[in-house]
XYZ file of C-alpha atoms in Angstrom:
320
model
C 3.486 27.553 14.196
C 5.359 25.636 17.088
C 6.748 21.882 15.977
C 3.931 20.392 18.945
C 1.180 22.520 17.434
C 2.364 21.376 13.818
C 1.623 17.578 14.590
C -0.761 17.371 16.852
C -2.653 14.162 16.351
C -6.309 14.052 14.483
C -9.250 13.219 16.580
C -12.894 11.786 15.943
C -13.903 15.905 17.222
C -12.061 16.933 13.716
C -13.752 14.366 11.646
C -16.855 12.398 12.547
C -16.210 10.554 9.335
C -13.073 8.419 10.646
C -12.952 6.061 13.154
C -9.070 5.146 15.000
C -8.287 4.588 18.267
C -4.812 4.185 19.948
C -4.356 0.407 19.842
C -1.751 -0.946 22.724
C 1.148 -2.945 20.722
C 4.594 -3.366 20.799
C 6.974 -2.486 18.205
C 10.352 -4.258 17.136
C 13.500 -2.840 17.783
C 15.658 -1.959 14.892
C 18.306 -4.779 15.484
C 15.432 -7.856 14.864
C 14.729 -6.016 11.721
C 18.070 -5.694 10.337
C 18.828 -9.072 11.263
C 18.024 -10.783 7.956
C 19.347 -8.724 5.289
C 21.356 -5.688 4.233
C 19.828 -4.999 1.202
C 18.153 -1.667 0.868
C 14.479 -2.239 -0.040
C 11.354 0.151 -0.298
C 7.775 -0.669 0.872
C 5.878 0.173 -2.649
C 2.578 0.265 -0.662
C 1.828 1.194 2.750
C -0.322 3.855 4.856
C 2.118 4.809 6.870
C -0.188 8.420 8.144
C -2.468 5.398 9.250
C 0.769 3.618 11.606
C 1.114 6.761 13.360
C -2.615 7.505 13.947
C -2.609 4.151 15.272
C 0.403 3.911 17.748
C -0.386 4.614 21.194
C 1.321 8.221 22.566
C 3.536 6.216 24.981
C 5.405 6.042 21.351
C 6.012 9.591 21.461
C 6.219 9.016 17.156
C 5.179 12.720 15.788
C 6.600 12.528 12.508
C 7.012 10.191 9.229
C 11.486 10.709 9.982
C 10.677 9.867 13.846
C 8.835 6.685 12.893
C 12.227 5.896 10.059
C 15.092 6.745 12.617
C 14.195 5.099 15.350
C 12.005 1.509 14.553
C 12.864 1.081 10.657
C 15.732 -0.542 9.256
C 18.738 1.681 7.968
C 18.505 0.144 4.922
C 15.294 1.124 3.612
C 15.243 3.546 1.431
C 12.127 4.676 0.851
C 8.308 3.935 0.899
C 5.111 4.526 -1.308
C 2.522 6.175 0.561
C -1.236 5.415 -0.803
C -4.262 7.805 0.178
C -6.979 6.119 -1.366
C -9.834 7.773 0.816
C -11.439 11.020 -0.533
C -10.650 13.011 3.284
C -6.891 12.695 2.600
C -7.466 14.386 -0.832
C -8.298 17.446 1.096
C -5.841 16.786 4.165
C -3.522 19.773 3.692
C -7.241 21.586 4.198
C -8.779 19.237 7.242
C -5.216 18.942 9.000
C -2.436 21.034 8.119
C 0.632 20.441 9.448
C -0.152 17.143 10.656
C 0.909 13.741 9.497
C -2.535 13.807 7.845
C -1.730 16.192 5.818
C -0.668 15.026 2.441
C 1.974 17.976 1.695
C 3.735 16.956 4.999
C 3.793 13.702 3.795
C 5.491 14.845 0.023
C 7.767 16.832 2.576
C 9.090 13.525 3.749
C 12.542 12.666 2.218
C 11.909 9.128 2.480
C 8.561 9.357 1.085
C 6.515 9.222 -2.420
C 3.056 9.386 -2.307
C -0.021 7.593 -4.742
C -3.370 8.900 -4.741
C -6.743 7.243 -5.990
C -10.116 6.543 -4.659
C -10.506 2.718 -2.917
C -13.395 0.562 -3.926
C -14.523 0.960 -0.373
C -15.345 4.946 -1.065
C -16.287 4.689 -4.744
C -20.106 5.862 -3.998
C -18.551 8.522 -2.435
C -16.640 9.514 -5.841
C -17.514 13.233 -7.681
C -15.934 15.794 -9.350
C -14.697 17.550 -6.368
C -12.934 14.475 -5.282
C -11.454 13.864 -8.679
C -10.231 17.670 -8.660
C -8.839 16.919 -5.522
C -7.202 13.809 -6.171
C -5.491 15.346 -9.669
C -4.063 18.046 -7.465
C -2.416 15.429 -5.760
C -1.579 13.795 -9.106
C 0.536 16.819 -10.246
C 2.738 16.553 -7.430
C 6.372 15.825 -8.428
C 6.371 13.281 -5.765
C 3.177 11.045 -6.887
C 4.375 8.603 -9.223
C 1.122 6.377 -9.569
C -2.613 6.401 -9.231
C -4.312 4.224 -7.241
C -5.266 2.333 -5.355
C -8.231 1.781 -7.285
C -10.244 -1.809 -8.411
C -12.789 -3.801 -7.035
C -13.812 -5.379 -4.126
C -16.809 -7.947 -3.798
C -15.938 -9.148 -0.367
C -17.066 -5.996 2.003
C -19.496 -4.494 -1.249
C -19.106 -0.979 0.817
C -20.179 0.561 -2.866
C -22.455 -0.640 -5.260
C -21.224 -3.244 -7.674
C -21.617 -1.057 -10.855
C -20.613 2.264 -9.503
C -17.085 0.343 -7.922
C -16.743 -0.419 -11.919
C -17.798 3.116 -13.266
C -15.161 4.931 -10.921
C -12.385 2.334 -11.832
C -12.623 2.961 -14.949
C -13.445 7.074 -14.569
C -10.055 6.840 -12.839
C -7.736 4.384 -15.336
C -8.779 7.430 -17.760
C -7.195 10.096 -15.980
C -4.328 7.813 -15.275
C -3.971 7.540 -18.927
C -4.445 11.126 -19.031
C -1.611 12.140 -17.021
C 0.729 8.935 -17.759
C 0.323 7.559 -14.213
C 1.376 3.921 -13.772
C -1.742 2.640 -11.828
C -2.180 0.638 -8.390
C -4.929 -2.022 -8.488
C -6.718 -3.436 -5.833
C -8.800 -6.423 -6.549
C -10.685 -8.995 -4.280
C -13.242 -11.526 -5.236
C -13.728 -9.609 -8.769
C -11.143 -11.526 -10.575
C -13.780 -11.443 -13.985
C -14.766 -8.045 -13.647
C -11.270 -6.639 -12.678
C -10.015 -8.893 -15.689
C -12.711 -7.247 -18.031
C -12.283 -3.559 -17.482
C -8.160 -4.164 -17.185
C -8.040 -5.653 -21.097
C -10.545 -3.109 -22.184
C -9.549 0.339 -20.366
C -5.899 -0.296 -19.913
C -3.177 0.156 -22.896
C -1.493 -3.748 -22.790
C 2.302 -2.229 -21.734
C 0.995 -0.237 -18.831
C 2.697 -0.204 -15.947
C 0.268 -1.747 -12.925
C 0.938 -2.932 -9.407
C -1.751 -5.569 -8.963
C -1.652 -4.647 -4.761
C -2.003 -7.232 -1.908
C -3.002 -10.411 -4.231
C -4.961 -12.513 -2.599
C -6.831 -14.175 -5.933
C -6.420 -17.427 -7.414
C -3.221 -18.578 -9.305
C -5.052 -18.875 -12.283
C -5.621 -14.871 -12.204
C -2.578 -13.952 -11.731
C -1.159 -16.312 -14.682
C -3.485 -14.333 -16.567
C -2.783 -10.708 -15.589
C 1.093 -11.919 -16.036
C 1.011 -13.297 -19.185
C -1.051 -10.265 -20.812
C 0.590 -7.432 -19.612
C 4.109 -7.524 -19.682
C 4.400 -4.653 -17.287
C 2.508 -5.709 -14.963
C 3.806 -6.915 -10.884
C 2.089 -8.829 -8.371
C 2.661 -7.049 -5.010
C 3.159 -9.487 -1.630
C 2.364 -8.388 1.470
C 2.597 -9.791 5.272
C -0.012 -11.884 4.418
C 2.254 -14.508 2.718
C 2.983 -15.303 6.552
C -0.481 -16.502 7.434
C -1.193 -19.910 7.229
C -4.194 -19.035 5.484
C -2.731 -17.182 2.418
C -2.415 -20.626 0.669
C -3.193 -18.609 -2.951
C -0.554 -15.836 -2.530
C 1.636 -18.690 -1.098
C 0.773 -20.666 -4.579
C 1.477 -17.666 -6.827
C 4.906 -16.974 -5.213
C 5.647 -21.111 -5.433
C 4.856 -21.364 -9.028
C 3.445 -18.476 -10.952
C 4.964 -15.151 -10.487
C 8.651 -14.725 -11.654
C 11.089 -13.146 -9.260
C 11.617 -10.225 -11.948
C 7.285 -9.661 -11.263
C 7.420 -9.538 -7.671
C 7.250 -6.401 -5.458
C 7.519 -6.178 -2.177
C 4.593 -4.240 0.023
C 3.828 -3.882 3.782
C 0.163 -2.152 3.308
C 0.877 -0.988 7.110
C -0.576 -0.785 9.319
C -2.220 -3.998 8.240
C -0.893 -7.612 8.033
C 2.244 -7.835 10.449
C 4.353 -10.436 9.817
C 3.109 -13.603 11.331
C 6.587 -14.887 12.680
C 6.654 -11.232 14.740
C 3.806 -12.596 17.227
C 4.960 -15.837 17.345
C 4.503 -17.453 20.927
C 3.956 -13.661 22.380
C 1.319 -13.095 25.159
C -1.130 -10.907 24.297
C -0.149 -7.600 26.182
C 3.451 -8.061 23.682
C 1.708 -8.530 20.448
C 2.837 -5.868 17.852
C -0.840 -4.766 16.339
C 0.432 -2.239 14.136
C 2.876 -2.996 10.835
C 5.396 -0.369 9.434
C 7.685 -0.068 6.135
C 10.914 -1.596 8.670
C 9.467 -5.085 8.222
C 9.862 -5.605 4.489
C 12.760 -8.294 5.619
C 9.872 -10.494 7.198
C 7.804 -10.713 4.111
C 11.017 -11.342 1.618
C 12.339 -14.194 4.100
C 9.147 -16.310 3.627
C 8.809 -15.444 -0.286
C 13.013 -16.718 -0.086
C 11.606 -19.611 2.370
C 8.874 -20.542 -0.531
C 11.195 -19.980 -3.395
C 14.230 -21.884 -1.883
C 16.071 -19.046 -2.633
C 18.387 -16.505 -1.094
C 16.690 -13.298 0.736
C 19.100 -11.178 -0.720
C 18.281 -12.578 -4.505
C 14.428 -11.736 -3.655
C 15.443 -8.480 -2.196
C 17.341 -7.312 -5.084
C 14.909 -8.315 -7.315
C 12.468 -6.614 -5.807
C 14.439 -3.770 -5.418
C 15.407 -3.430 -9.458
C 11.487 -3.955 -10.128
C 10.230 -0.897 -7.707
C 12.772 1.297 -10.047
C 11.573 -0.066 -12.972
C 8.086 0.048 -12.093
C 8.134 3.710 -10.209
C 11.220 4.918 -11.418
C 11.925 5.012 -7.485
């Protein structure tokens, strides 16, 4: 099959089910990026098939490499790639050969891949999906499951089935020895409950995007030893005062990894004092730097200390 053929972009004709449209935004260039550190990092979470089904064609982005040679950083080094929605379990079916397709993204040399079903989709969980989702799994390149949890703020599934599938799913993590990606929001009891009771205390799990109180994550830390508290681009916000809190004064730097969860959650200081038509909409693995400078801002500590730190706990944490 040609190379134009091969990546040709997914519309709403091939899948009723999604919903994207090509947002206008800017992107920054590779020297603002690589203006803060050296330090080679990887993004432990992002979505990055979701930053190129976002970026408008002007772009001309048709690959994963395109995307990493010409608006990321040279030094990062690599990046986890989450599919957490039950479509993308069945990509290399629904678009082969595209950036959809999950084998294109193992492909990537840059890229590792985690698979589990979100919160969001956990009514729409079954024993197709799971069969799916363990293919996935066996890959050489998947080194986690997730990510999987609770979340109380959108209640997209029903309460109880969002805990039956979380747990369904921490058993075949146990299963095949999969470290385990959690995402949690407004569930900190709940989460806390099936955690201690499902998961073996020195498991390896990467509490995703916290958000939660303090008090939470003093708890999660202190239990399992093995567990890290992933910060994203939300630190930047104004708003994030908890994640902002947990970085001051609860989690250690040797507990800390770093996370884009692109395209979400730019970087605040990115769009500060742009105009509208120059504000960058869509985030990427490149701007790591942004989200270590504020945790090294917080800290009143070095960027390259928090980078390396976060760099040593990705390897010990994904063996990446």
């Amino acid at each position: 099959m040609a190379q134009n053929a091969k990546n040709t972009v997914p519309t709403k004709q091939n899948d009723q089910n999604r919903s994207y449209k090509k947002t206008p935004t800017a992107l920054p260039d590779i020297q603002t990026l690589s203006a803060l550190t050296t330090e080679p990092f990887v993004d432990t979470h992002t979505h990055l098939h979701y930053t190129l089904e976002r970026l408008p064609n002007t772009f001309g982005i048709e690959t994963f490499q395109d995307l990493k040679e010409r608006y990321c950083p040279p030094n990062l080094e690599a990046c986890i790639n989450v599919l957490c929605d039950p479509l993308s379990f069945s990509s290399d079916e629904v678009f082969p050969g595209t950036y959809m397709d999950w084998k294109v993204m193992a492909d990537t040399p840059f890229m590792y891949l985690s698979a589990g079903v979100h919160p969001h989709n956990a009514k729409d969980y079954n024993d197709y999906v799971e069969a799916q989702m363990l293919k996935i799994l066996q890959h050489p390149k998947t080194v986690a499951l997730g990510e999987i949890g609770l979340d109380y703020h959108y209640n997209n599934s029903p309460k109880d089935v969002q805990k039956q599938v979380l747990i369904r799913q921490i058993e075949q993590a146990k299963k095949l020895l999969k470290p385990i990606v959690i995402h949690t929001r407004e569930a900190e009891e709940d989460t806390w409950d099936i955690l201690t009771k499902y998961v073996p205390k020195d498991w390896k799990i990467h509490v995703h995007c916290f958000t939660d109180s303090p008090n939470f994550a003093k708890r999660l830390l202190d239990y399992f030893p093995n567990l890290y508290i992933g910060i994203t681009g939300i630190i930047t916000y104004g708003s994030a005062k908890n994640t902002q809190e947990v970085v001051r004064s609860i989690v250690p730097l040797n507990r800390i990894l770093l996370e884009t969860d692109a395209p979400y959650m730019t970087p605040g200081k990115l769009n500060r004092n742009k105009k509208s038509s120059d504000r960058i909409t869509v985030s990427h693995s490149g701007m790591i730097p942004f989200i270590a400078q504020k945790i090294a801002e917080i800290t009143k500590k070095d960027i390259d200390e928090i980078m390396r730190a976060a760099r040593d706990n990705t390897r010990n944490m994904y063996g990446v």
